[in-house]
Amino acid sequence: MHSCNVLKTQQTKFLNNLKSKKMKKVIVLIAIALISFTNYAQTSVFDKFEDMDDVTTVVVTQEAFKMLAKFKSGGEEGAEYFDMVKGLSSFRVFTTENSEISKQMSEVVSNYLKSKKLIELMRVKDKDANVKIYVRNGKDDDHVSELLMYVSGIEKYNNEIKAESVILSLTGDIDLNKISKLTEAHIPNSGLEKKKQ
Amino acid sequence: MKKFIKILGLVIAVVLLTIACDTNPSLQKYYVDSKENSEFISIDLPSSILQLKDTEVSDDIKNTLETIKKVNFLALQLNETNKELYTSEKEKVKTILKNPKYKQLMRMNMGNGNVSVNYLGDEDAIDEVVIFGADNGKGFAVVRVIGENMNPADILKLTQEIKMDDDSAQLKQLGSLLSSIK
């Protein structure tokens, strides 16, 4: 929301500078077209990888999360899961072993990070793999609207897993506190705390 | 003025006609059409193959079981001669499933094969679940679970209470078919 306001003020400034009224009209039209386009459906910049032959994709849609949230059972931890799942709007994983596509993925990710102003949450690098996790700010400090994980070069890590690149994108209303609670329950000391800016 | 009424009448007639003839191809129609094609394998499983383990269960569970009507299974096995049919039919199913009334739950794409799970209806009152899987080396299959206002949470509870009717001829048919594919 915040970035949206910034965009708007920039846009109005830009418009005030324009002398020609016709130009204004054209720009407003384009802006409307773009806004409706971005709101349309749940597409992602990574979707183009889905049609590639060497990419393995898993996509879970909002409908599935809505349905999952209806299964209310499984004790306290179950309830935590459902609370978290309720707010999610999409889950996508793209994996490839193809080095050419890997390169493209890296480009798309870096462009995406710039254009959407994602913040780095954590980065793990060892000699074989490079894991980066980014988040996009949500409604407040504890919430993020997107969690993006990008892994490159795990091919040498294990002979059985040859994937060179993995993109994992989770969008929706994500409560970081809940995620850290849940991960803590399964993997102690993995507390995923949001980096304070 | 008369002419105007005539034109108006014509316009209304055309509009009604277009509304009446839903141009969107439905999966049901596709299913019925493909059943006649000998290249396809189709099996209908009535819900009677699902039986309750215990006859003395609550009415809720009985009612849930009644919301499931039947399961349709349609498959096209790939062989040397029907490669083109496979490609065109696969596209047909994909186009049908692109209709927004089929809400997609998830999809997986593994390079040479893909699976998608879709449903018709509302999230707590599902009328049809469609599972579509394709493998470019084997063929494709469409499984439809047809019911009326199926509630996923209730069905989850139901799964603990039911058993398959092992004597069902249709189930044996499906079993032998699946083992022949592998």
CSV table of C-alpha atoms in Angstrom, one decimal:
chain,number,residue,atom,x,y,z
A,1,MET,CA,0.0,0.0,0.0
A,2,HIS,CA,2.8,2.4,0.9
A,3,SER,CA,4.6,2.0,-2.3
A,4,CYS,CA,1.3,2.5,-4.1
A,5,ASN,CA,1.0,6.0,-2.5
A,6,VAL,CA,4.5,6.9,-3.3
A,7,LEU,CA,3.8,6.0,-6.9
A,8,LYS,CA,0.7,8.1,-6.9
A,9,THR,CA,2.4,11.2,-5.7
A,10,GLN,CA,5.1,10.7,-8.2
A,11,GLN,CA,2.6,10.3,-10.9
A,12,THR,CA,0.7,13.5,-9.9
A,13,LYS,CA,3.9,15.4,-9.8
A,14,PHE,CA,4.7,14.1,-13.2
A,15,LEU,CA,1.3,15.0,-14.5
A,16,ASN,CA,1.5,18.6,-13.2
A,17,ASN,CA,4.7,19.1,-15.1
A,18,LEU,CA,3.0,18.1,-18.3
A,19,LYS,CA,1.7,21.1,-20.2
A,20,SER,CA,-0.3,19.3,-22.9
A,21,LYS,CA,-3.7,18.2,-21.7
A,22,LYS,CA,-3.9,15.5,-24.4
A,23,MET,CA,-0.8,13.9,-23.1
A,24,LYS,CA,-2.3,13.8,-19.7
A,25,LYS,CA,-5.3,12.0,-21.0
A,26,VAL,CA,-3.1,9.4,-22.8
A,27,ILE,CA,-1.0,8.8,-19.7
A,28,VAL,CA,-4.1,8.4,-17.4
A,29,LEU,CA,-5.4,5.9,-19.9
A,30,ILE,CA,-2.2,4.0,-19.9
A,31,ALA,CA,-2.1,4.1,-16.1
A,32,ILE,CA,-5.6,2.7,-15.8
A,33,ALA,CA,-4.8,0.0,-18.3
A,34,LEU,CA,-1.7,-0.9,-16.4
A,35,ILE,CA,-3.4,-0.9,-13.0
A,36,SER,CA,-6.2,-3.1,-14.2
A,37,PHE,CA,-3.6,-5.4,-15.8
A,38,THR,CA,-1.6,-5.8,-12.6
A,39,ASN,CA,-4.8,-6.6,-10.6
A,40,TYR,CA,-6.0,-9.1,-13.2
A,41,ALA,CA,-5.9,-12.7,-12.1
A,42,GLN,CA,-2.9,-14.0,-10.1
A,43,THR,CA,-0.1,-14.0,-12.6
A,44,SER,CA,3.5,-13.8,-11.7
A,45,VAL,CA,6.6,-12.8,-13.5
A,46,PHE,CA,7.9,-16.3,-13.0
A,47,ASP,CA,5.0,-17.9,-14.8
A,48,LYS,CA,6.8,-17.9,-18.1
A,49,PHE,CA,9.1,-20.7,-16.7
A,50,GLU,CA,6.1,-22.9,-16.3
A,51,ASP,CA,5.8,-23.7,-20.0
A,52,MET,CA,9.5,-24.6,-20.4
A,53,ASP,CA,10.2,-28.2,-20.8
A,54,ASP,CA,13.2,-28.4,-18.4
A,55,VAL,CA,11.4,-26.7,-15.5
A,56,THR,CA,9.4,-28.5,-12.8
A,57,THR,CA,6.7,-26.4,-11.4
A,58,VAL,CA,4.3,-26.7,-8.5
A,59,VAL,CA,1.6,-24.0,-8.2
A,60,VAL,CA,-1.0,-24.0,-5.4
A,61,THR,CA,-3.7,-21.4,-5.9
A,62,GLN,CA,-5.7,-19.3,-3.4
A,63,GLU,CA,-8.7,-21.5,-3.9
A,64,ALA,CA,-6.7,-24.4,-2.4
A,65,PHE,CA,-5.7,-22.3,0.6
A,66,LYS,CA,-9.2,-21.1,1.1
A,67,MET,CA,-10.3,-24.8,1.1
A,68,LEU,CA,-7.5,-25.9,3.4
A,69,ALA,CA,-8.5,-23.2,5.9
A,70,LYS,CA,-11.9,-25.0,6.2
A,71,PHE,CA,-10.3,-28.1,7.6
A,72,LYS,CA,-10.4,-27.1,11.2
A,73,SER,CA,-8.8,-29.9,13.2
A,74,GLY,CA,-5.5,-31.1,14.6
A,75,GLY,CA,-5.0,-29.3,17.9
A,76,GLU,CA,-3.3,-26.0,18.6
A,77,GLU,CA,-0.6,-26.4,16.0
A,78,GLY,CA,-3.2,-27.3,13.4
A,79,ALA,CA,-5.1,-24.1,14.2
A,80,GLU,CA,-1.9,-22.1,13.8
A,81,TYR,CA,-1.4,-23.7,10.4
A,82,PHE,CA,-4.9,-22.9,9.3
A,83,ASP,CA,-4.6,-19.3,10.5
A,84,MET,CA,-1.5,-18.9,8.4
A,85,VAL,CA,-2.8,-20.7,5.4
A,86,LYS,CA,-6.0,-18.6,5.4
A,87,GLY,CA,-4.1,-15.5,4.3
A,88,LEU,CA,-2.1,-17.0,1.6
A,89,SER,CA,-2.9,-16.3,-2.0
A,90,SER,CA,-0.4,-18.3,-4.0
A,91,PHE,CA,2.5,-20.7,-3.7
A,92,ARG,CA,4.8,-21.3,-6.6
A,93,VAL,CA,8.0,-23.4,-7.0
A,94,PHE,CA,10.1,-23.5,-10.1
A,95,THR,CA,13.0,-25.9,-10.3
A,96,THR,CA,15.4,-26.4,-13.2
A,97,GLU,CA,18.5,-28.4,-14.0
A,98,ASN,CA,19.1,-26.6,-17.2
A,99,SER,CA,21.9,-24.1,-16.9
A,100,GLU,CA,20.5,-21.8,-19.7
A,101,ILE,CA,17.2,-21.5,-17.8
A,102,SER,CA,19.1,-21.0,-14.6
A,103,LYS,CA,20.7,-18.0,-16.1
A,104,GLN,CA,17.3,-16.6,-17.1
A,105,MET,CA,15.9,-17.3,-13.7
A,106,SER,CA,18.7,-15.3,-12.1
A,107,GLU,CA,18.0,-12.4,-14.4
A,108,VAL,CA,14.3,-12.5,-13.8
A,109,VAL,CA,14.8,-12.6,-10.0
A,110,SER,CA,17.2,-9.7,-9.9
A,111,ASN,CA,14.9,-7.6,-12.1
A,112,TYR,CA,12.0,-8.5,-9.9
A,113,LEU,CA,13.8,-7.6,-6.8
A,114,LYS,CA,14.6,-4.2,-8.2
A,115,SER,CA,11.1,-3.5,-9.5
A,116,LYS,CA,9.2,-4.6,-6.5
A,117,LYS,CA,11.6,-3.3,-3.8
A,118,LEU,CA,12.0,-6.5,-1.9
A,119,ILE,CA,14.1,-6.6,1.2
A,120,GLU,CA,16.6,-9.3,1.9
A,121,LEU,CA,15.6,-11.3,4.9
A,122,MET,CA,18.5,-13.7,5.0
A,123,ARG,CA,21.2,-15.1,2.9
A,124,VAL,CA,23.0,-18.4,3.3
A,125,LYS,CA,26.0,-19.2,1.2
A,126,ASP,CA,28.2,-22.3,1.4
A,127,LYS,CA,30.6,-23.5,-1.2
A,128,ASP,CA,27.9,-25.3,-3.2
A,129,ALA,CA,24.7,-23.5,-2.8
A,130,ASN,CA,23.5,-20.0,-2.5
A,131,VAL,CA,20.2,-19.4,-0.7
A,132,LYS,CA,18.6,-16.0,-0.6
A,133,ILE,CA,15.3,-15.1,1.0
A,134,TYR,CA,13.5,-11.9,0.3
A,135,VAL,CA,10.3,-10.4,1.6
A,136,ARG,CA,8.0,-7.6,0.4
A,137,ASN,CA,6.5,-5.4,3.1
A,138,GLY,CA,3.0,-6.1,4.1
A,139,LYS,CA,0.4,-4.2,6.2
A,140,ASP,CA,2.7,-3.8,9.2
A,141,ASP,CA,6.1,-4.8,10.6
A,142,ASP,CA,5.0,-8.4,11.3
A,143,HIS,CA,3.4,-9.1,8.0
A,144,VAL,CA,4.9,-9.5,4.6
A,145,SER,CA,3.0,-9.7,1.4
A,146,GLU,CA,5.5,-11.9,-0.3
A,147,LEU,CA,8.2,-14.3,0.6
A,148,LEU,CA,10.7,-15.2,-2.2
A,149,MET,CA,13.4,-17.8,-1.9
A,150,TYR,CA,16.0,-18.2,-4.5
A,151,VAL,CA,18.4,-21.0,-4.5
A,152,SER,CA,21.1,-21.4,-7.0
A,153,GLY,CA,23.7,-24.1,-7.7
A,154,ILE,CA,22.8,-27.0,-5.5
A,155,GLU,CA,24.0,-29.4,-8.1
A,156,LYS,CA,27.2,-30.3,-6.4
A,157,TYR,CA,25.7,-30.3,-3.0
A,158,ASN,CA,24.3,-33.8,-3.4
A,159,ASN,CA,24.7,-36.2,-6.3
A,160,GLU,CA,21.1,-37.1,-6.2
A,161,ILE,CA,19.7,-33.6,-6.3
A,162,LYS,CA,21.0,-32.0,-9.4
A,163,ALA,CA,18.8,-28.9,-9.5
A,164,GLU,CA,20.7,-25.8,-10.4
A,165,SER,CA,18.1,-23.2,-9.5
A,166,VAL,CA,15.0,-23.1,-7.4
A,167,ILE,CA,12.6,-20.2,-7.1
A,168,LEU,CA,10.0,-20.4,-4.4
A,169,SER,CA,7.4,-17.6,-4.2
A,170,LEU,CA,4.7,-17.4,-1.5
A,171,THR,CA,2.3,-14.5,-1.7
A,172,GLY,CA,-0.5,-13.3,0.5
A,173,ASP,CA,-0.8,-12.0,4.0
A,174,ILE,CA,2.0,-13.7,5.7
A,175,ASP,CA,2.6,-13.3,9.4
A,176,LEU,CA,6.3,-13.7,10.2
A,177,ASN,CA,5.7,-14.4,13.8
A,178,LYS,CA,3.5,-17.4,12.9
A,179,ILE,CA,6.1,-18.7,10.5
A,180,SER,CA,8.9,-18.5,13.0
A,181,LYS,CA,6.7,-20.2,15.6
A,182,LEU,CA,5.9,-23.1,13.2
A,183,THR,CA,9.5,-23.5,12.0
A,184,GLU,CA,10.7,-23.3,15.6
A,185,ALA,CA,8.4,-26.2,16.4
A,186,HIS,CA,10.0,-28.4,13.8
A,187,ILE,CA,13.6,-27.1,13.5
A,188,PRO,CA,14.8,-25.6,16.8
A,189,ASN,CA,16.9,-22.5,16.6
A,190,SER,CA,15.8,-21.7,13.1
A,191,GLY,CA,13.8,-18.6,14.3
A,192,LEU,CA,13.1,-16.5,11.3
A,193,GLU,CA,13.1,-13.0,12.6
A,194,LYS,CA,12.5,-10.2,10.3
A,195,LYS,CA,15.5,-8.0,9.8
A,196,LYS,CA,14.9,-4.5,11.2
A,197,GLN,CA,15.6,-1.8,8.8
B,1,MET,CA,-42.3,2.2,-35.3
B,2,LYS,CA,-43.3,-1.2,-36.5
B,3,LYS,CA,-40.0,-1.7,-38.1
B,4,PHE,CA,-38.3,-0.8,-34.8
B,5,ILE,CA,-40.3,-3.4,-32.9
B,6,LYS,CA,-39.4,-6.0,-35.5
B,7,ILE,CA,-35.7,-5.2,-35.1
B,8,LEU,CA,-36.0,-5.2,-31.4
B,9,GLY,CA,-37.8,-8.6,-31.5
B,10,LEU,CA,-35.0,-10.0,-33.6
B,11,VAL,CA,-32.3,-8.7,-31.3
B,12,ILE,CA,-34.0,-10.2,-28.3
B,13,ALA,CA,-34.4,-13.5,-30.1
B,14,VAL,CA,-30.7,-13.5,-31.0
B,15,VAL,CA,-29.6,-12.7,-27.5
B,16,LEU,CA,-31.8,-15.4,-26.0
B,17,LEU,CA,-30.4,-17.9,-28.5
B,18,THR,CA,-26.8,-17.1,-27.6
B,19,ILE,CA,-27.6,-17.3,-23.9
B,20,ALA,CA,-29.5,-20.6,-24.4
B,21,CYS,CA,-26.7,-22.2,-26.4
B,22,ASP,CA,-23.8,-22.1,-24.0
B,23,THR,CA,-20.9,-22.1,-26.4
B,24,ASN,CA,-18.4,-23.1,-23.7
B,25,PRO,CA,-17.6,-26.8,-24.2
B,26,SER,CA,-18.3,-28.6,-21.0
B,27,LEU,CA,-16.3,-31.5,-19.6
B,28,GLN,CA,-19.5,-33.5,-19.4
B,29,LYS,CA,-20.1,-33.2,-23.1
B,30,TYR,CA,-16.5,-33.9,-23.8
B,31,TYR,CA,-16.7,-37.0,-21.7
B,32,VAL,CA,-19.8,-38.3,-23.4
B,33,ASP,CA,-18.4,-37.6,-26.8
B,34,SER,CA,-15.1,-39.3,-26.0
B,35,LYS,CA,-16.7,-42.4,-24.5
B,36,GLU,CA,-17.9,-43.3,-28.0
B,37,ASN,CA,-14.4,-43.1,-29.3
B,38,SER,CA,-12.7,-46.5,-29.1
B,39,GLU,CA,-9.3,-44.9,-28.5
B,40,PHE,CA,-10.4,-43.8,-25.1
B,41,ILE,CA,-10.8,-45.9,-22.0
B,42,SER,CA,-13.7,-44.9,-19.8
B,43,ILE,CA,-14.9,-46.3,-16.6
B,44,ASP,CA,-17.8,-45.1,-14.4
B,45,LEU,CA,-17.7,-45.9,-10.8
B,46,PRO,CA,-20.9,-45.5,-8.9
B,47,SER,CA,-20.7,-44.3,-5.4
B,48,SER,CA,-22.1,-47.7,-4.2
B,49,ILE,CA,-18.5,-49.0,-4.3
B,50,LEU,CA,-17.9,-46.8,-1.2
B,51,GLN,CA,-19.4,-48.6,1.7
B,52,LEU,CA,-19.4,-47.8,5.4
B,53,LYS,CA,-17.4,-50.0,7.6
B,54,ASP,CA,-19.9,-49.7,10.3
B,55,THR,CA,-23.6,-49.4,9.5
B,56,GLU,CA,-24.3,-47.6,12.8
B,57,VAL,CA,-22.8,-44.3,12.2
B,58,SER,CA,-24.2,-40.8,12.6
B,59,ASP,CA,-26.6,-39.4,10.1
B,60,ASP,CA,-24.1,-36.7,9.3
B,61,ILE,CA,-21.7,-39.2,7.9
B,62,LYS,CA,-24.4,-41.0,6.0
B,63,ASN,CA,-25.5,-37.7,4.5
B,64,THR,CA,-21.9,-36.9,3.5
B,65,LEU,CA,-21.6,-40.2,1.7
B,66,GLU,CA,-24.8,-39.4,-0.2
B,67,THR,CA,-23.3,-36.2,-1.5
B,68,ILE,CA,-20.9,-38.2,-3.6
B,69,LYS,CA,-22.6,-39.4,-6.7
B,70,LYS,CA,-20.1,-41.1,-8.9
B,71,VAL,CA,-16.5,-41.1,-10.3
B,72,ASN,CA,-15.8,-40.9,-14.0
B,73,PHE,CA,-12.5,-42.1,-15.3
B,74,LEU,CA,-11.5,-41.3,-18.9
B,75,ALA,CA,-8.1,-42.0,-20.3
B,76,LEU,CA,-6.3,-42.0,-23.6
B,77,GLN,CA,-3.3,-44.3,-23.7
B,78,LEU,CA,-0.6,-43.2,-26.1
B,79,ASN,CA,0.6,-45.7,-28.8
B,80,GLU,CA,2.4,-45.4,-32.1
B,81,THR,CA,-0.6,-44.4,-34.1
B,82,ASN,CA,-2.5,-41.9,-31.9
B,83,LYS,CA,0.2,-39.3,-31.2
B,84,GLU,CA,-1.8,-36.5,-33.0
B,85,LEU,CA,-5.0,-37.5,-31.4
B,86,TYR,CA,-3.3,-37.3,-28.0
B,87,THR,CA,-2.0,-33.8,-28.6
B,88,SER,CA,-5.2,-32.4,-29.9
B,89,GLU,CA,-7.4,-34.1,-27.3
B,90,LYS,CA,-5.1,-32.9,-24.5
B,91,GLU,CA,-5.4,-29.4,-25.8
B,92,LYS,CA,-9.2,-29.8,-25.8
B,93,VAL,CA,-9.3,-30.8,-22.2
B,94,LYS,CA,-6.9,-28.0,-21.2
B,95,THR,CA,-9.1,-25.4,-23.0
B,96,ILE,CA,-12.2,-26.7,-21.2
B,97,LEU,CA,-10.4,-26.5,-17.8
B,98,LYS,CA,-9.3,-22.9,-18.6
B,99,ASN,CA,-12.9,-21.9,-18.2
B,100,PRO,CA,-13.0,-19.8,-14.9
B,101,LYS,CA,-15.9,-21.8,-13.6
B,102,TYR,CA,-13.3,-24.6,-13.0
B,103,LYS,CA,-11.5,-23.3,-10.0
B,104,GLN,CA,-7.9,-24.5,-9.9
B,105,LEU,CA,-6.5,-25.8,-6.7
B,106,MET,CA,-3.1,-26.7,-7.8
B,107,ARG,CA,-1.0,-27.7,-10.8
B,108,MET,CA,2.3,-29.4,-11.2
B,109,ASN,CA,4.4,-29.5,-14.3
B,110,MET,CA,7.2,-31.9,-14.5
B,111,GLY,CA,8.6,-31.2,-18.0
B,112,ASN,CA,7.1,-34.1,-19.8
B,113,GLY,CA,4.0,-34.5,-17.7
B,114,ASN,CA,1.6,-32.4,-15.7
B,115,VAL,CA,-1.2,-32.7,-13.2
B,116,SER,CA,-3.9,-30.2,-12.3
B,117,VAL,CA,-6.6,-30.4,-9.7
B,118,ASN,CA,-9.7,-28.3,-10.3
B,119,TYR,CA,-13.2,-28.1,-8.9
B,120,LEU,CA,-16.6,-26.8,-9.7
B,121,GLY,CA,-18.9,-25.2,-7.1
B,122,ASP,CA,-18.0,-23.4,-3.8
B,123,GLU,CA,-15.2,-24.3,-1.5
B,124,ASP,CA,-17.5,-25.9,1.0
B,125,ALA,CA,-20.1,-27.2,-1.5
B,126,ILE,CA,-18.2,-28.8,-4.3
B,127,ASP,CA,-20.1,-30.2,-7.2
B,128,GLU,CA,-17.3,-31.8,-9.1
B,129,VAL,CA,-13.6,-32.4,-8.6
B,130,VAL,CA,-11.5,-32.8,-11.8
B,131,ILE,CA,-8.1,-34.3,-11.8
B,132,PHE,CA,-6.3,-34.1,-15.0
B,133,GLY,CA,-3.0,-35.7,-15.6
B,134,ALA,CA,-0.9,-36.0,-18.7
B,135,ASP,CA,2.4,-37.7,-19.4
B,136,ASN,CA,3.9,-37.2,-22.9
B,137,GLY,CA,5.2,-40.8,-22.9
B,138,LYS,CA,2.1,-42.6,-21.7
B,139,GLY,CA,-1.1,-40.6,-22.4
B,140,PHE,CA,-3.5,-38.6,-20.3
B,141,ALA,CA,-6.3,-39.3,-17.9
B,142,VAL,CA,-9.2,-37.2,-16.5
B,143,VAL,CA,-10.8,-38.3,-13.3
B,144,ARG,CA,-14.0,-36.6,-12.2
B,145,VAL,CA,-15.6,-37.0,-8.8
B,146,ILE,CA,-19.1,-35.9,-9.3
B,147,GLY,CA,-21.4,-35.1,-6.4
B,148,GLU,CA,-23.7,-32.5,-5.0
B,149,ASN,CA,-22.5,-29.9,-2.5
B,150,MET,CA,-19.6,-32.0,-1.2
B,151,ASN,CA,-18.0,-30.5,1.8
B,152,PRO,CA,-14.2,-31.3,1.8
B,153,ALA,CA,-14.0,-31.2,5.6
B,154,ASP,CA,-16.8,-33.6,6.0
B,155,ILE,CA,-15.4,-35.9,3.3
B,156,LEU,CA,-12.1,-36.0,5.2
B,157,LYS,CA,-14.0,-37.3,8.2
B,158,LEU,CA,-15.8,-39.7,6.0
B,159,THR,CA,-12.6,-41.3,4.6
B,160,GLN,CA,-12.0,-42.9,8.0
B,161,GLU,CA,-15.5,-44.6,8.0
B,162,ILE,CA,-15.6,-46.1,4.5
B,163,LYS,CA,-14.2,-49.1,2.8
B,164,MET,CA,-14.1,-50.0,-0.8
B,165,ASP,CA,-16.5,-52.7,-2.2
B,166,ASP,CA,-13.9,-55.2,-3.3
B,167,ASP,CA,-16.4,-57.2,-5.3
B,168,SER,CA,-17.4,-54.3,-7.6
B,169,ALA,CA,-16.8,-55.2,-11.2
B,170,GLN,CA,-16.0,-51.6,-12.1
B,171,LEU,CA,-13.3,-51.4,-9.5
B,172,LYS,CA,-11.7,-54.6,-10.8
B,173,GLN,CA,-11.8,-53.2,-14.2
B,174,LEU,CA,-10.0,-50.1,-13.1
B,175,GLY,CA,-7.5,-52.1,-11.1
B,176,SER,CA,-6.6,-54.3,-14.1
B,177,LEU,CA,-6.4,-51.2,-16.3
B,178,LEU,CA,-4.0,-49.5,-13.9
B,179,SER,CA,-1.8,-52.5,-13.6
B,180,SER,CA,-1.7,-52.8,-17.4
B,181,ILE,CA,-0.4,-49.3,-17.7
B,182,LYS,CA,2.4,-49.9,-15.3
